Amino acid sequence: MSDTHQQSIGYVRDSMIPESEPPLGEAGAIKWMRANLFSSIANGFLTLAALTALYFLISGFLPWIVNGVWDAPSIRECREILDGKVGGCFAVLTERWNQLLFGFKYPSDIYWRPALAFLLLFVAIAPVLFSKVFPKQILIFTALYPFIAYFLIWGGSILIPIFALLGLIVGYLVYSRFVAQSFAAGFFGGIAAALAFWWITGFIAVDGVLAIEAVPSRDMGGFMLNMLLGTVCVSLSIPFGIALALGRQSDMPIIKWICILFIEFIRGVPLITLLFVASVVLAYFLPPGTNFDLILRVIIMITMFASAYIAEVIRGGLAALPNGQYEAGDSLGLDYAQKMRLIILPQALKISIPGIVNVSVGLFKDTTLVSVISMFDLVGMIRGPILASTEWNGVYWELLGFAALLFFVVCYGISQYSQWLERQLQTDHK
Amino acid sequence: MTKTVILGTLTVAALAAGAAGAATLDDVKARGKLNCGVTTGLVGFAAPDANGKWDGFDVGICRAVAAAVLGDPTAVEFVPTTGKTRFTALSSGEIDVLARNTTWTFSRDTDLKFDFVGVNYYDGQGFMVPKALGVSSAKELDGATVCIQTGTTTELNLADYFRKNNMSYQPVPIETNAEAQQQYLNGACDVYTTDASGLAATRAAFEAPGDHVVLPEIISKEPLGPLVRHGDNDWGDIVRWTFYALVAAEEYGITSANIEELAAGTDNPEVNRILGTEDNLGAMLGLEPTWAKAAIAAGGNYGELFEKNIGENTPIGLSRGLNAQWTDGGLMYSPPFR
Amino acid sequence: MSFMTTLSDPPSGSFRLSMLINDTRYRSYTFQFIALVIVIAIFGYLGSNLFANLRAAGLNISFDFLGESSNYDINQTLIEYSSRSTHWTAAVVGILNTLLVAFLACITATIIGVIAGILRLSPNWLVRKLMSIYVEAFRNVPVLIWIIIIFTIMTVVLPAPNAFRGDNATASMLFGAFAFTNRGVYLPAPVWGPGSLIVALVFVASVIGVFMYRRYAKKLLFDTGRLLPMGWPSLVILFVPTLLVFFLLGRPIGLDYPELKGFNFQGGIQILGSLIALWWALAIYTGAFIAENVRAGIQSVSKGQAEAAASLGMRPNRIMNLVVLPQALRVIIPPLISNYLNITKNSSLAIVVGYMDIAGTLGGITLNQTGRAIECVLLLMAFYLAISLTISGLMNVYNKAISLKER
């Protein structure tokens, strides 16, 4: 380097001087802090205020968590162990974890069944959520999952879910036989065939055939009940939501108005009033003598509630599609059902997925409201049997914090997924 | 996708619902289970233990009825109800009998179309205050903040009592007993008011029950009893006489311990009639001859149920008082079995 | 029926029954007819079940109970009410309580949300992170749990009035005027003496004056470019005349301080603990959603706008106030209003903290006492539906007004 320099003209530098370190104030932690924390006086104050707030939060929480007692039979012993120190009494979680997760009536020797159903849920849902990663074959398992989960959670004879599945298959076969002629014929024919199959199998006595221990829905409780209501109601409400959204977009005025009235009515009232309907009114509207148990009535009402919201999301997706897509379908000579099924809905649903996921998260959170109508979900268990018991009377923060954490993990996970999906779906370049 | 889960459940529900009809007895027999409405949890009267098994005084009535009708005291499905849902649950047929410390009032009997089959606990509304407050009479409660459980006759009595005595108060309405406890213990209200038996049960669950006193005033009459739908008198008779069988059993000294011995036959014709060895009273109700024997054997006679669940040797520690047999100066008086 | 004709008319006269299914022009009528029949059948079925059930139970549907006396007391009544009033009055008390808590929560949630939303975009890393923790924590946990948590904080952490008593009191009043207890917050109440009307009128006039001044300053700025100071003159106009009149008239407005008497604090204004818990829980929870809306709204304004303003030499807060926010509002306001709607609907969770809103009076105690479940739930739904429709109607009007006028 120095050689070339010597041969060059004195006042022209034709080589680079070696890179030097940036000045101390412009690099590393200091530079980062100046840029991000103390860029102006106001910002400096904000940082200090934030630090103080953070300090108080941490200094309050840390000893509570670090000193926590994880093994004690009651709050009094817990306090004795703590001996005046600040600390949480997390023993309530270890002692009552099964009640928090499964409610107090689910038989304890078969906890593995709902737990297994929960694990399988991930296997079933993975190919739907990450369609690119997992092979398509797993989708068969997804289709079978509802029946497996029903069998695992409710138990009873294996014939019930098998008949239900066979009915669906019969319906599908009829549908695929007729759909080429007319969608309506296939659709209604399929439904009729499935119903007929179920009606016939209803006469077969299934009690005790290949049965495992049956658990009545009344005995479901704890976080399991929240998960159950959430997944069942969301998956049920998607087909209804699609139907309502298409109905609302339809140019047939009567159908359109029926859908509008339904959607606006449901969206106009709080979920809690619908739950009141489920718990105190709905029984009057059922045929005399029949009786659904509360959980089924609640599932009906929450599904109606979710359908209305999902319908609005899908309507947004339908409206967002360029008109050209509709016109392209028409110009190919497709009828309404074909156009929707083959062209419009696949695209509209794809862009509505983030919205549907958001509605699902909201709905999952709202399943806690069932505690108000004396069902023992996670919040109901905490507010009812656990806090009322002599042993754990007064252990608020540990229990409420646990409930909040459980919901946070699930909901945050789902919303992160939805944001990831939104980025995946973004095909335009910003 | 998941559609069939609901359809599957529907089939199950439809199967479970069984045949329709006004005859509750037939429904219960077809179902093989008695649906009994209870509270969501009040220690001593009806509360699930850590394993989810229901226990308590009201639960005992449910089990006795189940034993009388089905011969099996465990053939009961306990349906927890709140103040809000209990009456719909009964009138819509979700439950067959409501044994949830419900006060017998005129309007419930007539307007809401229920039949109270008897009174299994004579209660009255009382007040509980912390000892530290230094209050010795309800008349000194002017200006107090009062916790009440909503959906009971309690709030009506309270309004009447304070109005009558020209005192002011601030009501704090609360849904469940557990929350009332939380509010009261943290001093968010000065007084907790509910039925005296409920106060005793609540106090028993406290860490330091001795720091709280129940004031002497009883401001209302609260006859609590099981109730059934109006109109099905056969079913009402079954529940009524099952209950009176428990009361009569105590009067005649039939206990769960000596019932087998007495069932072999005694000199007392009324005992024989109750236990089904003389005259077939069960047939008149459409039940087995040994219906009352099964009911008494389920959890003991009225006195035994009382002592076991809420009596003086339990944490709740209620004395018999008005609920003693009429022979001991109480109000428990069974019509004759003949 | 369908004879061949030589005329080339459209086949209007030749209607065959099969066209109801095969001809697209008529098929929609068939479908609509079927849909209508199904809906009517469902309603008819439900209705007939209802009447059969009611007849079997010997019950009826009647709203007469609304005229009967309610016989229960309510702890927060904005209108005259006692246990001798009717169930209808109790329902109105509940409606007003619902509207009160919804109104308070909407305002507070907006303030929290706007601040948090702007701070989420702040250049300050720490503040940005803290705000996203706040937003995520509150958005991902059910509002019911937050209501219970905040209510528990109210009842467990704050001292009971008893703690203020005696020589060794463990709690004391703030400035001798404010008492934070687990039954609520006690504030001094104004006592209106003679002449207080004048003070109030002067204050109202000052408020108008501030607006006039600001308008004048803005006009001056746009016309001449001269910038008048905004901050301190507004404060002067707002307070000085009022205070002057207040002291000249010899302090006609006094304060009634809350005082511990008997069981409770007496005097002053009490804000019920249940109201505070519900109000703040709803506000903080919905604030997190509003913060996200605000952030999305601000980010929707293209960067060039802010850069253009900066290149004109505007200061950052002015850029925000005069350039970015007005444009962002178009994106922010529609979801904001649906958040207001959510607050109103979520306020029905008052039942959990024992706040006597409409779901607590009409849908709670009245329903329990009269056993008129169908009627009460029907009225309850009608009320919420009316509110929702009103708000969404207003929103539509607003959306029309604000939508971009494209030329």
Short mmCIF file of N, CA, C and O in Angstrom, two decimals, chain C residues 134-212:
data_model
loop_
_atom_site.label_atom_id
_atom_site.label_comp_id
_atom_site.label_asym_id
_atom_site.label_seq_id
_atom_site.Cartn_x
_atom_site.Cartn_y
_atom_site.Cartn_z
N TYR C 134 -48.51 -3.69 27.08
CA TYR C 134 -49.86 -3.33 27.55
C TYR C 134 -50.92 -3.79 26.57
O TYR C 134 -51.89 -4.46 26.93
N VAL C 135 -50.70 -3.47 25.28
CA VAL C 135 -51.72 -3.79 24.29
C VAL C 135 -51.92 -5.30 24.19
O VAL C 135 -53.03 -5.80 24.24
N GLU C 136 -50.81 -6.04 24.11
CA GLU C 136 -50.95 -7.48 23.94
C GLU C 136 -51.55 -8.13 25.18
O GLU C 136 -52.39 -9.01 25.09
N ALA C 137 -51.09 -7.67 26.36
CA ALA C 137 -51.60 -8.28 27.59
C ALA C 137 -53.10 -8.11 27.70
O ALA C 137 -53.82 -9.02 28.08
N PHE C 138 -53.60 -6.93 27.36
CA PHE C 138 -55.02 -6.70 27.56
C PHE C 138 -55.86 -7.26 26.43
O PHE C 138 -56.99 -7.66 26.64
N ARG C 139 -55.31 -7.29 25.22
CA ARG C 139 -56.12 -7.80 24.12
C ARG C 139 -56.27 -9.31 24.19
O ARG C 139 -57.23 -9.85 23.65
N ASN C 140 -55.34 -9.99 24.82
CA ASN C 140 -55.34 -11.44 24.74
C ASN C 140 -55.87 -12.13 25.99
O ASN C 140 -55.73 -13.33 26.13
N VAL C 141 -56.44 -11.35 26.90
CA VAL C 141 -57.02 -11.96 28.09
C VAL C 141 -58.49 -11.52 28.14
O VAL C 141 -58.78 -10.37 27.86
N PRO C 142 -59.40 -12.43 28.46
CA PRO C 142 -60.82 -12.08 28.43
C PRO C 142 -61.15 -10.88 29.32
O PRO C 142 -60.57 -10.72 30.40
N VAL C 143 -62.06 -10.06 28.85
CA VAL C 143 -62.44 -8.87 29.61
C VAL C 143 -63.04 -9.26 30.94
O VAL C 143 -62.86 -8.56 31.95
N LEU C 144 -63.69 -10.40 31.00
CA LEU C 144 -64.28 -10.84 32.26
C LEU C 144 -63.20 -11.00 33.33
O LEU C 144 -63.37 -10.59 34.48
N ILE C 145 -62.07 -11.59 32.93
CA ILE C 145 -60.99 -11.78 33.89
C ILE C 145 -60.44 -10.43 34.33
O ILE C 145 -60.17 -10.20 35.51
N TRP C 146 -60.33 -9.48 33.39
CA TRP C 146 -59.84 -8.16 33.79
C TRP C 146 -60.81 -7.48 34.73
O TRP C 146 -60.40 -6.81 35.70
N ILE C 147 -62.10 -7.62 34.48
CA ILE C 147 -63.08 -7.00 35.38
C ILE C 147 -62.93 -7.59 36.77
O ILE C 147 -62.88 -6.86 37.77
N ILE C 148 -62.81 -8.91 36.83
CA ILE C 148 -62.68 -9.54 38.15
C ILE C 148 -61.39 -9.10 38.83
O ILE C 148 -61.37 -8.79 40.02
N ILE C 149 -60.30 -9.04 38.05
CA ILE C 149 -59.02 -8.65 38.65
C ILE C 149 -59.11 -7.23 39.20
O ILE C 149 -58.75 -6.97 40.35
N ILE C 150 -59.64 -6.31 38.40
CA ILE C 150 -59.67 -4.92 38.87
C ILE C 150 -60.64 -4.77 40.03
O ILE C 150 -60.38 -4.03 40.99
N PHE C 151 -61.73 -5.52 40.00
CA PHE C 151 -62.66 -5.47 41.12
C PHE C 151 -62.00 -6.05 42.38
O PHE C 151 -62.17 -5.50 43.47
N THR C 152 -61.23 -7.10 42.21
CA THR C 152 -60.54 -7.67 43.37
C THR C 152 -59.51 -6.69 43.91
O THR C 152 -59.34 -6.56 45.12
N ILE C 153 -58.83 -5.99 43.00
CA ILE C 153 -57.89 -4.96 43.47
C ILE C 153 -58.65 -3.94 44.31
O ILE C 153 -58.22 -3.57 45.40
N MET C 154 -59.80 -3.51 43.79
CA MET C 154 -60.62 -2.54 44.53
C MET C 154 -60.94 -3.04 45.93
O MET C 154 -60.79 -2.32 46.91
N THR C 155 -61.42 -4.29 46.04
CA THR C 155 -61.92 -4.73 47.34
C THR C 155 -60.82 -5.23 48.26
O THR C 155 -60.94 -5.10 49.47
N VAL C 156 -59.75 -5.80 47.69
CA VAL C 156 -58.75 -6.42 48.56
C VAL C 156 -57.62 -5.46 48.90
O VAL C 156 -57.15 -5.42 50.03
N VAL C 157 -57.20 -4.66 47.93
CA VAL C 157 -56.03 -3.83 48.16
C VAL C 157 -56.39 -2.53 48.87
O VAL C 157 -55.70 -2.10 49.79
N LEU C 158 -57.48 -1.90 48.46
CA LEU C 158 -57.85 -0.63 49.09
C LEU C 158 -58.36 -0.88 50.50
O LEU C 158 -58.96 -1.92 50.77
N PRO C 159 -58.15 0.07 51.41
CA PRO C 159 -58.55 -0.15 52.80
C PRO C 159 -60.07 -0.01 52.98
O PRO C 159 -60.73 0.69 52.23
N ALA C 160 -60.58 -0.70 53.98
CA ALA C 160 -61.99 -0.53 54.35
C ALA C 160 -62.12 0.79 55.10
O ALA C 160 -61.15 1.29 55.66
N PRO C 161 -63.32 1.38 55.12
CA PRO C 161 -63.48 2.66 55.83
C PRO C 161 -63.03 2.56 57.28
O PRO C 161 -62.57 3.54 57.86
N ASN C 162 -63.14 1.38 57.86
CA ASN C 162 -62.73 1.19 59.24
C ASN C 162 -61.26 1.52 59.47
O ASN C 162 -60.87 1.94 60.56
N ALA C 163 -60.44 1.34 58.41
CA ALA C 163 -59.01 1.57 58.55
C ALA C 163 -58.69 3.06 58.74
O ALA C 163 -57.60 3.42 59.12
N PHE C 164 -59.69 3.93 58.46
CA PHE C 164 -59.47 5.36 58.60
C PHE C 164 -59.78 5.83 60.02
O PHE C 164 -59.65 6.98 60.35
N ARG C 165 -60.27 4.89 60.84
CA ARG C 165 -60.83 5.26 62.12
C ARG C 165 -59.77 5.22 63.22
O ARG C 165 -58.80 4.48 63.12
N GLY C 166 -60.00 6.02 64.23
CA GLY C 166 -59.20 5.90 65.45
C GLY C 166 -57.84 6.57 65.37
O GLY C 166 -57.48 7.16 64.35
N ASP C 167 -57.09 6.44 66.46
CA ASP C 167 -55.80 7.09 66.54
C ASP C 167 -54.74 6.34 65.74
O ASP C 167 -53.86 6.93 65.15
N ASN C 168 -54.85 5.01 65.74
CA ASN C 168 -53.85 4.25 65.01
C ASN C 168 -54.40 3.80 63.65
O ASN C 168 -54.34 2.64 63.29
N ALA C 169 -55.00 4.77 62.95
CA ALA C 169 -55.58 4.45 61.64
C ALA C 169 -54.47 4.02 60.69
O ALA C 169 -53.39 4.60 60.68
N THR C 170 -54.76 3.01 59.88
CA THR C 170 -53.75 2.52 58.95
C THR C 170 -53.88 3.20 57.60
O THR C 170 -53.05 3.02 56.73
N ALA C 171 -54.95 3.97 57.41
CA ALA C 171 -55.12 4.68 56.14
C ALA C 171 -55.52 6.11 56.44
O ALA C 171 -56.04 6.41 57.50
N SER C 172 -55.23 6.99 55.50
CA SER C 172 -55.64 8.37 55.74
C SER C 172 -56.15 8.97 54.45
O SER C 172 -55.88 8.47 53.36
N MET C 173 -56.90 10.05 54.58
CA MET C 173 -57.48 10.65 53.40
C MET C 173 -56.45 11.49 52.68
O MET C 173 -55.59 12.11 53.28
N LEU C 174 -56.58 11.51 51.36
CA LEU C 174 -55.66 12.29 50.54
C LEU C 174 -56.07 13.76 50.63
O LEU C 174 -57.24 14.10 50.35
N PHE C 175 -55.16 14.65 51.05
CA PHE C 175 -55.43 16.09 51.22
C PHE C 175 -56.61 16.31 52.16
O PHE C 175 -57.27 17.35 52.09
N GLY C 176 -56.96 15.33 52.96
CA GLY C 176 -58.12 15.49 53.83
C GLY C 176 -59.43 15.59 53.09
O GLY C 176 -60.46 15.93 53.66
N ALA C 177 -59.42 15.32 51.79
CA ALA C 177 -60.65 15.50 51.02
C ALA C 177 -61.05 14.26 50.24
O ALA C 177 -62.22 14.05 49.97
N PHE C 178 -60.09 13.45 49.88
CA PHE C 178 -60.40 12.27 49.07
C PHE C 178 -60.14 11.01 49.89
O PHE C 178 -59.09 10.89 50.50
N ALA C 179 -61.11 10.11 49.90
CA ALA C 179 -60.91 8.85 50.59
C ALA C 179 -61.04 7.72 49.60
O ALA C 179 -62.07 7.59 48.95
N PHE C 180 -59.99 6.93 49.47
CA PHE C 180 -60.06 5.76 48.59
C PHE C 180 -60.32 4.54 49.44
O PHE C 180 -59.43 4.09 50.16
N THR C 181 -61.52 4.03 49.40
CA THR C 181 -61.85 2.86 50.21
C THR C 181 -62.30 1.74 49.29
O THR C 181 -62.53 1.95 48.10
N ASN C 182 -62.46 0.56 49.88
CA ASN C 182 -62.90 -0.55 49.04
C ASN C 182 -64.40 -0.51 48.78
O ASN C 182 -64.95 -1.39 48.16
N ARG C 183 -65.06 0.52 49.30
CA ARG C 183 -66.47 0.69 48.92
C ARG C 183 -66.62 1.74 47.83
O ARG C 183 -67.72 2.06 47.43
N GLY C 184 -65.51 2.30 47.45
CA GLY C 184 -65.57 3.33 46.43
C GLY C 184 -64.72 4.52 46.83
O GLY C 184 -64.05 4.50 47.86
N VAL C 185 -64.76 5.53 45.99
CA VAL C 185 -63.96 6.72 46.23
C VAL C 185 -64.90 7.83 46.70
O VAL C 185 -65.97 8.04 46.12
N TYR C 186 -64.51 8.49 47.77
CA TYR C 186 -65.33 9.59 48.29
C TYR C 186 -64.65 10.91 47.94
O TYR C 186 -63.47 11.10 48.22
N LEU C 187 -65.41 11.81 47.30
CA LEU C 187 -64.87 13.10 46.89
C LEU C 187 -65.66 14.20 47.57
O LEU C 187 -66.81 13.99 47.96
N PRO C 188 -65.06 15.39 47.69
CA PRO C 188 -65.85 16.51 48.20
C PRO C 188 -66.93 16.87 47.18
O PRO C 188 -66.72 16.80 45.97
N ALA C 189 -68.09 17.24 47.69
CA ALA C 189 -69.18 17.64 46.79
C ALA C 189 -69.32 19.15 46.86
O ALA C 189 -69.16 19.74 47.93
N PRO C 190 -69.60 19.80 45.76
CA PRO C 190 -69.80 21.25 45.80
C PRO C 190 -71.11 21.59 46.48
O PRO C 190 -72.10 20.87 46.35
N VAL C 191 -71.10 22.67 47.24
CA VAL C 191 -72.33 23.16 47.85
C VAL C 191 -72.65 24.49 47.19
O VAL C 191 -71.85 25.42 47.22
N TRP C 192 -73.79 24.56 46.57
CA TRP C 192 -74.12 25.75 45.77
C TRP C 192 -74.79 26.79 46.65
O TRP C 192 -75.95 26.67 46.99
N GLY C 193 -74.02 27.85 47.02
CA GLY C 193 -74.60 28.94 47.81
C GLY C 193 -75.24 29.97 46.90
O GLY C 193 -75.26 29.81 45.68
N PRO C 194 -75.81 31.04 47.48
CA PRO C 194 -76.38 32.11 46.65
C PRO C 194 -75.28 32.76 45.82
O PRO C 194 -74.18 32.98 46.32
N GLY C 195 -75.56 33.06 44.58
CA GLY C 195 -74.57 33.69 43.72
C GLY C 195 -73.73 32.69 42.94
O GLY C 195 -72.96 33.08 42.07
N SER C 196 -73.91 31.41 43.24
CA SER C 196 -73.08 30.43 42.55
C SER C 196 -73.47 30.33 41.08
O SER C 196 -72.65 29.97 40.24
N LEU C 197 -74.73 30.72 40.80
CA LEU C 197 -75.17 30.68 39.41
C LEU C 197 -74.32 31.60 38.55
O LEU C 197 -73.94 31.27 37.44
N ILE C 198 -74.02 32.79 39.12
CA ILE C 198 -73.21 33.76 38.37
C ILE C 198 -71.85 33.17 38.05
O ILE C 198 -71.35 33.26 36.93
N VAL C 199 -71.24 32.53 39.06
CA VAL C 199 -69.92 31.94 38.86
C VAL C 199 -69.98 30.91 37.75
O VAL C 199 -69.13 30.88 36.84
N ALA C 200 -71.03 30.07 37.81
CA ALA C 200 -71.15 29.02 36.80
C ALA C 200 -71.30 29.64 35.42
O ALA C 200 -70.67 29.18 34.45
N LEU C 201 -72.13 30.72 35.35
CA LEU C 201 -72.34 31.35 34.04
C LEU C 201 -71.04 31.94 33.52
O LEU C 201 -70.73 31.82 32.34
N VAL C 202 -70.29 32.58 34.41
CA VAL C 202 -69.01 33.16 33.98
C VAL C 202 -68.10 32.06 33.45
O VAL C 202 -67.42 32.22 32.44
N PHE C 203 -68.13 30.91 34.12
CA PHE C 203 -67.27 29.82 33.68
C PHE C 203 -67.67 29.33 32.29
O PHE C 203 -66.83 29.13 31.42
N VAL C 204 -68.98 29.21 32.09
CA VAL C 204 -69.45 28.79 30.77
C VAL C 204 -69.02 29.80 29.71
O VAL C 204 -68.51 29.44 28.64
N ALA C 205 -69.16 31.09 30.06
CA ALA C 205 -68.76 32.14 29.13
C ALA C 205 -67.27 32.03 28.83
O ALA C 205 -66.83 32.20 27.68
N SER C 206 -66.46 31.71 29.85
CA SER C 206 -65.02 31.59 29.63
C SER C 206 -64.71 30.45 28.67
O SER C 206 -63.83 30.57 27.83
N VAL C 207 -65.44 29.34 28.85
CA VAL C 207 -65.19 28.20 27.95
C VAL C 207 -65.46 28.63 26.52
O VAL C 207 -64.66 28.37 25.61
N ILE C 208 -66.60 29.33 26.33
CA ILE C 208 -66.91 29.82 24.98
C ILE C 208 -65.80 30.75 24.51
O ILE C 208 -65.34 30.70 23.36
N GLY C 209 -65.33 31.60 25.46
CA GLY C 209 -64.28 32.54 25.12
C GLY C 209 -63.02 31.85 24.63
O GLY C 209 -62.40 32.28 23.65
N VAL C 210 -62.67 30.73 25.26
CA VAL C 210 -61.47 30.01 24.85
C VAL C 210 -61.62 29.55 23.42
O VAL C 210 -60.71 29.71 22.59
N PHE C 211 -62.79 29.01 23.11
CA PHE C 211 -63.00 28.53 21.74
C PHE C 211 -62.90 29.68 20.74
O PHE C 211 -62.30 29.56 19.67
N MET C 212 -63.51 30.81 21.12
CA MET C 212 -63.47 31.98 20.23
C MET C 212 -62.03 32.40 19.98
O MET C 212 -61.61 32.66 18.85
#
